[in-house]
Amino acid sequence: MNVKFLNKLSFWQCAVAASLVGLLAVNLAPEPARAGEPDVRRDAAVDAIEKVLPSVVNIATATIVEYHDFYDTLLQQFYGVNRPGRRREQPDSIGSGVIVDEDGYILTNFHVLRRASRVQVKLWDGRIYDAEPVVVYTSQKDVALLKLRAKPGEKFTAIKFAKDDDLLLGETVLALGNPYGLGGSVSRGILSSKARRPALGDEPLDVQDWLQTDAAINPGNSGGPLINLRGELIGLNVAVYREEQGMGVGFAIPVKQAAAALSDFFTPEWTDSVWFGANVRASPHPLTVTAVQPGSPADKAGLRAGQEIVEVNGKTPTGLINFNRLVIANESRRATLTVVEKGARRALQVQLVPFDSLIRAKLGLTLSTLTRDRAALFQVNPGEGLFVEEVEKNGPADRAQIQKDFLLTAMDGQSTGDLHGVINILSTKNAGERVRVSVLVRRRFGNGYLQLQQGTATVQVR
């Protein structure tokens, strides 16, 4: 099975085309229907598009690349002088996305953003915003989350999610997005398959249970919404099948998978680096606990899968993102959750634990994420380790001979690119148990020669 992912072009290349489209829209504008007569053109598809269009965005990305000019090459070849390359911004790709929260959070495909150092988002009304390149993502589901850099208090129109698996084979569906960088576009088709499974097992992504449609999906549509006639999100456009050979076979990530990824994204762990230990699903469902980590603050408070959360600190959460804000609102890191289970209502007290506090308590050290400059010192990329900022004297890490300025690259064989991964491992360890840590060390010898050395240490958790 040959799946081709979608992107290309930039906003600037499409300005002329967009202007022509605007002129045509003015010159060919139809006469309004006579008073009292229904407009036969206004069907469910038109209503759904008008409802959803303010939530659809166009995405343009750029990558910072390093280059050397002719004189740099001469200096290197004849004099052995290596000058640092100069950097410039190079347009990379285009894509689409959909606003899922009024504060400007956008769902799109990870493959649209994976190399981006800068992201610009254009709304349906022409407004352009910079966006955080990747807030969080999951490459396995090809889903990523963006955040618009908007003015404080500025609100946006969010799309409504369809219910999980509320799909009818053959129902009319609409694909919205930014094909070929031409701007907002809509295509219409039917839902051709609700659970398309690959013929072969060597695809780069797990396309099992992707949606299939014959609505036209083209390069640039990636990350745009696939909606039903109610104007509800049923999937994220992601790929076409053999674009150069065939037509009418497009794929979308089901809303069930996108919503699950969103539940993973919006947790206190990801947004505020505090340990909560539960996953919650929302829209269009009630806020429902889907999983609880054993031994976590949520588990100790009595939170269980299946419970519905109706209040947080006396306030009714309006959705998943609002729930997350309410949970971490108090400086004390304590939250009161009112839950309903089998018709019974009760209040639970959750004491969240900051990542730094948990790591210091368990290992006796302080970790930080890698900056680009520090990553360069260790000849790695940001996200390939955690920098050891401080080590508590006579603490577990100190006794294992881990020192300040080491790079922690793995724990129990799992890479440690972020604090969340460390917490997932440490949270399962009881006092007295051991964790095996891999480190990278910069050693300077007497002649000034610098060498990177790898090592391992076994730390007893306290």
Short mmCIF file of C-alpha atoms in Angstrom, two decimals:
data_model
loop_
_atom_site.label_atom_id
_atom_site.label_comp_id
_atom_site.label_asym_id
_atom_site.label_seq_id
_atom_site.Cartn_x
_atom_site.Cartn_y
_atom_site.Cartn_z
CA MET A 1 0.00 0.00 0.00
CA ASN A 2 1.49 3.32 -1.08
CA VAL A 3 0.38 6.13 1.21
CA LYS A 4 1.55 9.62 0.32
CA PHE A 5 1.42 12.42 2.87
CA LEU A 6 0.33 15.92 2.01
CA ASN A 7 2.11 19.29 2.05
CA LYS A 8 3.93 21.96 -0.14
CA LEU A 9 3.84 25.72 -1.21
CA SER A 10 3.49 28.88 0.94
CA PHE A 11 1.03 31.70 1.53
CA TRP A 12 3.05 34.09 -0.59
CA GLN A 13 2.93 31.94 -3.73
CA CYS A 14 -0.85 31.89 -3.53
CA ALA A 15 -1.60 35.60 -3.15
CA VAL A 16 -2.34 36.10 -6.86
CA ALA A 17 -4.56 33.02 -7.02
CA ALA A 18 -6.45 34.13 -3.92
CA SER A 19 -7.00 37.59 -5.45
CA LEU A 20 -8.40 36.07 -8.64
CA VAL A 21 -10.74 33.89 -6.63
CA GLY A 22 -11.95 36.99 -4.75
CA LEU A 23 -12.62 38.90 -8.01
CA LEU A 24 -14.56 35.99 -9.43
CA ALA A 25 -16.62 35.77 -6.24
CA VAL A 26 -17.57 39.45 -6.59
CA ASN A 27 -18.37 39.37 -10.31
CA LEU A 28 -20.28 36.11 -10.23
CA ALA A 29 -22.19 36.71 -6.99
CA PRO A 30 -25.72 35.34 -7.46
CA GLU A 31 -28.83 37.37 -6.87
CA PRO A 32 -30.46 36.78 -3.47
CA ALA A 33 -33.61 34.68 -3.28
CA ARG A 34 -36.85 36.60 -3.41
CA ALA A 35 -38.48 37.46 -0.10
CA GLY A 36 -40.52 34.57 1.25
CA GLU A 37 -39.01 32.00 -1.11
CA PRO A 38 -36.72 29.29 0.27
CA ASP A 39 -33.23 29.23 -1.26
CA VAL A 40 -33.03 25.82 -2.94
CA ARG A 41 -29.23 25.97 -2.86
CA ARG A 42 -29.06 26.08 0.92
CA ASP A 43 -28.87 22.45 1.98
CA ALA A 44 -27.27 20.67 4.95
CA ALA A 45 -23.82 20.78 3.33
CA VAL A 46 -23.91 24.57 2.96
CA ASP A 47 -25.05 24.99 6.58
CA ALA A 48 -22.33 22.65 7.85
CA ILE A 49 -19.62 24.48 5.91
CA GLU A 50 -20.73 27.89 7.19
CA LYS A 51 -20.68 26.55 10.74
CA VAL A 52 -17.22 24.99 10.50
CA LEU A 53 -15.32 27.41 8.24
CA PRO A 54 -14.30 29.83 11.07
CA SER A 55 -12.55 26.88 12.77
CA VAL A 56 -10.45 25.89 9.72
CA VAL A 57 -6.93 27.32 9.34
CA ASN A 58 -4.17 27.29 6.76
CA ILE A 59 -0.68 26.50 8.02
CA ALA A 60 2.65 27.55 6.50
CA THR A 61 5.96 26.39 7.98
CA ALA A 62 9.57 27.42 7.55
CA THR A 63 12.83 25.75 8.57
CA ILE A 64 16.06 27.43 9.68
CA VAL A 65 18.85 26.04 7.49
CA GLU A 66 22.61 26.58 7.75
CA TYR A 67 24.56 27.37 4.61
CA HIS A 68 28.14 28.23 3.57
CA ASP A 69 29.07 30.56 0.72
CA PHE A 70 31.95 30.30 -1.79
CA TYR A 71 34.49 32.00 0.49
CA ASP A 72 33.66 29.70 3.39
CA THR A 73 34.46 26.74 1.15
CA LEU A 74 37.80 28.26 0.05
CA LEU A 75 38.85 28.94 3.64
CA GLN A 76 38.04 25.38 4.61
CA GLN A 77 39.78 23.73 1.63
CA PHE A 78 43.01 25.77 1.52
CA TYR A 79 43.49 27.04 5.06
CA GLY A 80 41.60 24.53 7.21
CA VAL A 81 39.46 27.31 8.66
CA ASN A 82 35.92 26.20 9.52
CA ARG A 83 33.68 29.21 9.87
CA PRO A 84 30.23 28.64 11.39
CA GLY A 85 27.56 28.59 8.73
CA ARG A 86 25.05 31.36 8.35
CA ARG A 87 21.41 30.69 8.99
CA ARG A 88 18.38 31.56 6.92
CA GLU A 89 14.69 30.77 6.93
CA GLN A 90 13.56 28.47 4.14
CA PRO A 91 9.85 27.90 3.32
CA ASP A 92 9.16 24.25 4.00
CA SER A 93 5.56 23.12 3.61
CA ILE A 94 1.91 23.98 3.82
CA GLY A 95 -0.95 22.25 5.52
CA SER A 96 -4.23 22.74 7.29
CA GLY A 97 -5.57 22.56 10.82
CA VAL A 98 -8.68 22.99 12.90
CA ILE A 99 -9.26 25.07 16.04
CA VAL A 100 -10.37 22.86 18.94
CA ASP A 101 -10.45 25.42 21.77
CA GLU A 102 -11.53 29.05 21.96
CA ASP A 103 -8.10 30.06 23.32
CA GLY A 104 -6.47 29.17 20.00
CA TYR A 105 -5.35 25.55 20.27
CA ILE A 106 -5.19 23.84 16.86
CA LEU A 107 -5.05 20.17 15.88
CA THR A 108 -3.11 19.23 12.77
CA ASN A 109 -0.84 16.45 11.47
CA PHE A 110 2.59 15.93 12.98
CA HIS A 111 4.16 15.41 9.55
CA VAL A 112 3.17 18.98 8.58
CA LEU A 113 5.25 20.38 11.46
CA ARG A 114 8.03 17.93 12.20
CA ARG A 115 10.89 20.00 10.74
CA ALA A 116 9.41 23.45 11.32
CA SER A 117 11.27 26.15 13.20
CA ARG A 118 8.57 28.72 12.47
CA VAL A 119 4.83 28.29 11.92
CA GLN A 120 2.31 30.82 10.62
CA VAL A 121 -1.43 30.25 10.71
CA LYS A 122 -3.97 32.03 8.51
CA LEU A 123 -7.61 32.14 9.62
CA TRP A 124 -10.62 32.03 7.32
CA ASP A 125 -11.09 35.82 7.63
CA GLY A 126 -7.50 36.56 6.54
CA ARG A 127 -5.92 37.18 9.95
CA ILE A 128 -2.39 35.73 10.27
CA TYR A 129 -0.78 34.59 13.53
CA ASP A 130 2.50 33.05 14.51
CA ALA A 131 2.07 29.79 16.40
CA GLU A 132 4.15 27.65 18.70
CA PRO A 133 5.75 25.15 16.26
CA VAL A 134 4.85 22.02 18.22
CA VAL A 135 3.29 22.12 21.65
CA VAL A 136 3.01 18.36 21.97
CA TYR A 137 2.59 15.59 19.43
CA THR A 138 2.33 11.88 18.86
CA SER A 139 4.10 10.64 15.71
CA GLN A 140 2.40 7.22 15.97
CA LYS A 141 -1.02 8.84 15.46
CA ASP A 142 0.39 11.66 13.26
CA VAL A 143 -1.39 14.24 15.43
CA ALA A 144 0.12 17.48 16.75
CA LEU A 145 -1.14 20.46 18.74
CA LEU A 146 -0.40 24.13 18.01
CA LYS A 147 -1.09 27.25 20.08
CA LEU A 148 -1.75 30.60 18.42
CA ARG A 149 0.28 33.53 19.73
CA ALA A 150 -2.77 35.72 20.21
CA LYS A 151 -3.52 38.78 22.32
CA PRO A 152 -4.54 38.12 25.96
CA GLY A 153 -8.25 37.37 26.12
CA GLU A 154 -8.63 36.90 22.35
CA LYS A 155 -11.09 34.09 21.53
CA PHE A 156 -11.57 31.88 18.48
CA THR A 157 -14.31 29.64 17.10
CA ALA A 158 -13.76 25.97 18.01
CA ILE A 159 -15.14 23.01 16.08
CA LYS A 160 -17.51 20.52 17.70
CA PHE A 161 -16.38 16.89 17.92
CA ALA A 162 -18.62 14.06 16.75
CA LYS A 163 -19.15 11.14 19.10
CA ASP A 164 -16.73 8.23 18.89
CA ASP A 165 -17.66 5.79 16.10
CA ASP A 166 -20.79 7.80 15.15
CA LEU A 167 -20.20 7.02 11.48
CA LEU A 168 -22.49 5.83 8.70
CA LEU A 169 -20.98 4.04 5.73
CA GLY A 170 -21.93 6.03 2.65
CA GLU A 171 -22.94 9.20 4.51
CA THR A 172 -22.04 12.54 2.94
CA VAL A 173 -18.78 14.00 4.27
CA LEU A 174 -16.94 17.26 3.58
CA ALA A 175 -13.16 17.79 3.52
CA LEU A 176 -11.92 21.31 4.27
CA GLY A 177 -8.40 22.65 4.01
CA ASN A 178 -5.73 24.39 1.98
CA PRO A 179 -4.98 22.25 -1.12
CA TYR A 180 -1.88 23.31 -3.05
CA GLY A 181 -1.74 26.47 -0.93
CA LEU A 182 -4.74 27.96 -2.77
CA GLY A 183 -6.50 28.92 0.45
CA GLY A 184 -9.74 27.69 2.03
CA SER A 185 -11.34 24.96 -0.05
CA VAL A 186 -14.15 22.43 0.38
CA SER A 187 -14.74 19.08 -1.34
CA ARG A 188 -17.66 16.71 -0.98
CA GLY A 189 -17.91 12.93 -1.04
CA ILE A 190 -19.06 9.94 0.94
CA LEU A 191 -17.55 7.90 3.76
CA SER A 192 -16.13 5.00 1.76
CA SER A 193 -14.79 2.94 4.68
CA LYS A 194 -15.02 3.27 8.46
CA ALA A 195 -12.08 0.96 9.20
CA ARG A 196 -9.61 0.81 6.34
CA ARG A 197 -6.92 -1.74 7.12
CA PRO A 198 -3.70 -1.92 5.07
CA ALA A 199 -3.03 -4.78 2.67
CA LEU A 200 0.63 -4.86 3.75
CA GLY A 201 2.29 -4.45 7.13
CA ASP A 202 5.22 -2.19 6.21
CA GLU A 203 3.55 1.25 6.22
CA PRO A 204 5.44 4.00 8.09
CA LEU A 205 2.37 4.70 10.22
CA ASP A 206 -0.36 2.52 11.64
CA VAL A 207 -3.24 3.26 9.25
CA GLN A 208 -5.45 0.67 10.85
CA ASP A 209 -8.98 2.05 11.29
CA TRP A 210 -8.32 5.23 9.33
CA LEU A 211 -11.37 6.60 7.56
CA GLN A 212 -11.52 6.45 3.77
CA THR A 213 -13.40 8.95 1.61
CA ASP A 214 -13.73 9.88 -2.05
CA ALA A 215 -13.97 13.58 -1.16
CA ALA A 216 -11.03 15.24 -2.94
CA ILE A 217 -7.98 15.40 -0.61
CA ASN A 218 -4.88 16.97 -2.11
CA PRO A 219 -1.42 18.17 -0.98
CA GLY A 220 -2.01 20.91 1.56
CA ASN A 221 -5.16 19.33 2.99
CA SER A 222 -3.16 17.53 5.70
CA GLY A 223 -4.51 18.32 9.15
CA GLY A 224 -7.75 19.84 7.88
CA PRO A 225 -11.11 18.60 9.17
CA LEU A 226 -13.32 15.92 7.68
CA ILE A 227 -16.85 16.72 8.87
CA ASN A 228 -20.36 15.28 8.69
CA LEU A 229 -23.49 17.19 7.66
CA ARG A 230 -24.03 18.29 11.27
CA GLY A 231 -20.78 20.25 11.04
CA GLU A 232 -19.05 17.90 13.49
CA LEU A 233 -15.43 16.78 13.27
CA ILE A 234 -15.22 13.11 12.33
CA GLY A 235 -11.56 13.01 11.25
CA LEU A 236 -8.33 14.81 10.34
CA ASN A 237 -7.32 14.60 6.67
CA VAL A 238 -3.95 12.90 6.46
CA ALA A 239 -3.04 11.16 3.18
CA VAL A 240 -3.95 10.05 -0.31
CA TYR A 241 -3.42 6.65 -1.88
CA ARG A 242 -1.15 6.63 -4.96
CA GLU A 243 -1.83 10.24 -5.78
CA GLU A 244 0.01 10.03 -9.13
CA GLN A 245 -1.91 6.93 -10.28
CA GLY A 246 -5.39 6.99 -8.82
CA MET A 247 -8.15 9.26 -7.57
CA GLY A 248 -10.92 9.15 -5.02
CA VAL A 249 -9.05 7.37 -2.21
CA GLY A 250 -8.24 9.73 0.66
CA PHE A 251 -7.65 8.98 4.32
CA ALA A 252 -8.48 10.72 7.59
CA ILE A 253 -7.51 9.97 11.18
CA PRO A 254 -10.77 9.18 13.04
CA VAL A 255 -11.96 11.69 15.63
CA LYS A 256 -11.74 8.89 18.22
CA GLN A 257 -7.96 8.75 17.79
CA ALA A 258 -7.62 12.55 17.61
CA ALA A 259 -9.65 12.97 20.81
CA ALA A 260 -7.54 10.33 22.57
CA ALA A 261 -4.38 12.20 21.54
CA LEU A 262 -5.91 15.45 22.83
CA SER A 263 -6.57 13.77 26.18
CA ASP A 264 -2.90 12.78 26.31
CA PHE A 265 -1.85 16.33 25.42
CA PHE A 266 -3.98 18.14 27.98
CA THR A 267 -2.81 16.79 31.29
CA PRO A 268 -1.13 18.67 34.15
CA GLU A 269 1.96 16.60 33.38
CA TRP A 270 2.34 18.04 29.86
CA THR A 271 1.16 21.60 30.46
CA ASP A 272 2.56 22.37 33.92
CA SER A 273 5.08 19.62 34.78
CA VAL A 274 3.12 18.40 37.80
CA TRP A 275 2.16 14.82 38.53
CA PHE A 276 -1.60 14.18 38.46
CA GLY A 277 -1.77 10.63 37.18
CA ALA A 278 -5.11 10.39 35.37
CA ASN A 279 -6.42 10.80 31.83
CA VAL A 280 -9.75 12.51 31.18
CA ARG A 281 -11.89 12.50 28.02
CA ALA A 282 -14.26 15.28 27.04
CA SER A 283 -16.26 16.74 24.10
CA PRO A 284 -18.82 15.66 23.20
CA HIS A 285 -18.86 13.35 26.20
CA PRO A 286 -19.11 14.39 29.85
CA LEU A 287 -15.68 14.75 31.46
CA THR A 288 -14.90 11.10 32.13
CA VAL A 289 -11.86 9.50 33.75
CA THR A 290 -10.43 6.96 31.29
CA ALA A 291 -7.29 5.79 33.12
CA VAL A 292 -5.58 6.22 36.49
CA GLN A 293 -1.89 5.54 37.13
CA PRO A 294 -1.34 3.29 40.18
CA GLY A 295 0.27 5.12 43.10
CA SER A 296 -0.31 8.55 41.53
CA PRO A 297 -1.89 11.54 43.32
CA ALA A 298 -5.14 10.84 41.44
CA ASP A 299 -5.08 7.20 42.57
CA LYS A 300 -4.39 8.14 46.19
CA ALA A 301 -7.29 10.61 46.08
CA GLY A 302 -9.70 7.87 45.00
CA LEU A 303 -10.12 8.76 41.33
CA ARG A 304 -11.16 5.74 39.26
CA ALA A 305 -11.77 5.02 35.56
CA GLY A 306 -15.41 5.58 34.62
CA GLN A 307 -16.10 8.40 37.05
CA GLU A 308 -17.57 11.62 35.65
CA ILE A 309 -16.04 14.87 36.88
CA VAL A 310 -18.70 17.55 37.35
CA GLU A 311 -16.84 20.18 39.41
CA VAL A 312 -13.27 21.33 40.06
CA ASN A 313 -12.74 23.59 43.07
CA GLY A 314 -16.46 24.41 43.06
CA LYS A 315 -16.55 25.36 39.36
CA THR A 316 -18.08 23.45 36.47
CA PRO A 317 -15.42 22.75 33.78
CA THR A 318 -16.53 23.67 30.28
CA GLY A 319 -14.24 21.15 28.61
CA LEU A 320 -10.97 19.28 28.80
CA ILE A 321 -8.72 22.33 28.47
CA ASN A 322 -10.70 24.32 31.02
CA PHE A 323 -10.61 21.32 33.38
CA ASN A 324 -6.84 21.25 33.14
CA ARG A 325 -6.60 24.95 33.99
CA LEU A 326 -8.86 24.57 37.02
CA VAL A 327 -6.92 21.59 38.37
CA ILE A 328 -3.62 23.51 38.49
CA ALA A 329 -5.12 26.91 39.42
CA ASN A 330 -4.24 26.87 43.14
CA GLU A 331 -0.69 27.71 44.20
CA SER A 332 -0.99 24.98 46.83
CA ARG A 333 -1.26 22.42 43.98
CA ARG A 334 -4.36 21.03 45.70
CA ALA A 335 -7.61 20.48 43.81
CA THR A 336 -11.07 19.38 44.95
CA LEU A 337 -12.77 17.19 42.33
CA THR A 338 -16.47 16.42 42.57
CA VAL A 339 -17.19 13.13 40.80
CA VAL A 340 -20.31 11.11 40.02
CA GLU A 341 -20.14 7.32 40.04
CA LYS A 342 -23.21 5.08 39.76
CA GLY A 343 -25.40 8.06 40.58
CA ALA A 344 -23.52 8.89 43.80
CA ARG A 345 -21.78 12.25 44.11
CA ARG A 346 -18.67 12.80 46.25
CA ALA A 347 -15.69 15.15 46.61
CA LEU A 348 -12.06 14.02 46.29
CA GLN A 349 -8.93 15.92 47.35
CA VAL A 350 -5.97 15.65 44.96
CA GLN A 351 -2.52 16.91 45.91
CA LEU A 352 -0.47 17.38 42.74
CA VAL A 353 3.30 16.90 42.92
CA PRO A 354 5.70 19.07 40.86
CA PHE A 355 8.10 17.03 38.71
CA ASP A 356 11.15 18.71 40.25
CA SER A 357 9.99 17.80 43.76
CA LEU A 358 9.37 14.16 42.86
CA ILE A 359 12.73 13.75 41.11
CA ARG A 360 14.60 15.37 44.01
CA ALA A 361 12.71 13.23 46.51
CA LYS A 362 13.43 9.99 44.62
CA LEU A 363 16.94 10.59 43.21
CA GLY A 364 18.37 13.68 44.86
CA LEU A 365 19.08 15.64 41.69
CA THR A 366 17.64 18.43 39.54
CA LEU A 367 17.13 17.96 35.80
CA SER A 368 16.37 20.41 32.99
CA THR A 369 15.50 20.06 29.33
CA LEU A 370 18.26 20.62 26.79
CA THR A 371 18.73 23.98 25.14
CA ARG A 372 20.18 24.05 21.62
CA ASP A 373 23.51 25.35 22.95
CA ARG A 374 23.82 22.62 25.56
CA ALA A 375 22.76 19.96 23.07
CA ALA A 376 25.55 21.12 20.74
CA LEU A 377 28.11 20.67 23.54
CA PHE A 378 27.14 17.00 23.79
CA GLN A 379 26.74 16.59 20.00
CA VAL A 380 23.10 15.58 20.34
CA ASN A 381 19.76 17.15 19.40
CA PRO A 382 17.38 18.86 21.85
CA GLY A 383 15.07 16.21 23.24
CA GLU A 384 17.77 13.51 23.36
CA GLY A 385 18.57 13.86 27.04
CA LEU A 386 18.17 15.87 30.25
CA PHE A 387 20.85 18.09 31.74
CA VAL A 388 21.88 17.50 35.37
CA GLU A 389 21.69 20.96 36.99
CA GLU A 390 22.31 20.04 40.63
CA VAL A 391 23.13 16.94 42.68
CA GLU A 392 22.23 16.69 46.35
CA LYS A 393 25.27 15.92 48.48
CA ASN A 394 25.16 12.32 49.80
CA GLY A 395 21.85 11.79 47.99
CA PRO A 396 21.06 8.67 45.89
CA ALA A 397 22.47 10.15 42.66
CA ASP A 398 25.60 11.44 44.41
CA ARG A 399 26.28 8.01 45.92
CA ALA A 400 25.98 6.54 42.40
CA GLN A 401 28.66 9.04 41.26
CA ILE A 402 26.35 11.09 39.05
CA GLN A 403 27.63 14.66 38.92
CA LYS A 404 26.48 18.11 37.93
CA ASP A 405 26.74 18.87 34.17
CA PHE A 406 26.23 15.22 33.17
CA LEU A 407 23.68 14.46 30.43
CA LEU A 408 21.12 11.85 31.43
CA THR A 409 20.17 9.99 28.22
CA ALA A 410 18.20 6.95 29.41
CA MET A 411 16.61 5.36 32.45
CA ASP A 412 15.97 1.62 32.65
CA GLY A 413 16.68 1.45 28.92
CA GLN A 414 14.12 4.09 28.00
CA SER A 415 15.21 7.40 26.47
CA THR A 416 14.73 10.45 28.69
CA GLY A 417 14.08 13.34 26.36
CA ASP A 418 11.67 15.06 28.71
CA LEU A 419 10.75 15.13 32.39
CA HIS A 420 7.48 13.38 31.68
CA GLY A 421 9.33 10.21 30.66
CA VAL A 422 11.40 10.28 33.86
CA ILE A 423 8.25 10.65 35.97
CA ASN A 424 6.60 7.70 34.23
CA ILE A 425 9.53 5.51 35.32
CA LEU A 426 10.12 6.91 38.81
CA SER A 427 6.43 6.85 39.71
CA THR A 428 6.49 3.05 39.55
CA LYS A 429 9.52 2.74 41.87
CA ASN A 430 9.19 2.18 45.59
CA ALA A 431 11.80 3.18 48.16
CA GLY A 432 14.78 0.82 48.03
CA GLU A 433 14.26 -0.22 44.41
CA ARG A 434 16.92 0.52 41.84
CA VAL A 435 16.92 2.38 38.53
CA ARG A 436 19.67 2.08 35.92
CA VAL A 437 20.73 5.42 34.44
CA SER A 438 22.71 6.07 31.24
CA VAL A 439 24.76 9.27 31.07
CA LEU A 440 26.96 11.20 28.66
CA VAL A 441 29.97 13.03 30.18
CA ARG A 442 32.28 15.69 28.76
CA ARG A 443 35.86 14.95 29.90
CA ARG A 444 38.68 17.45 29.42
CA PHE A 445 42.23 16.11 29.52
CA GLY A 446 45.44 17.91 30.49
CA ASN A 447 46.32 18.92 26.94
CA GLY A 448 42.92 20.60 26.58
CA TYR A 449 41.50 17.74 24.51
CA LEU A 450 37.76 17.26 25.07
CA GLN A 451 36.14 13.86 24.79
CA LEU A 452 32.59 12.59 25.25
CA GLN A 453 32.27 9.41 27.29
CA GLN A 454 29.23 7.22 27.88
CA GLY A 455 28.55 5.53 31.18
CA THR A 456 25.91 3.87 33.33
CA ALA A 457 25.07 4.04 37.01
CA THR A 458 22.64 2.25 39.29
CA VAL A 459 20.72 4.52 41.64
CA GLN A 460 18.79 3.28 44.67
CA VAL A 461 15.48 5.15 44.87
CA ARG A 462 14.59 6.54 48.27
#
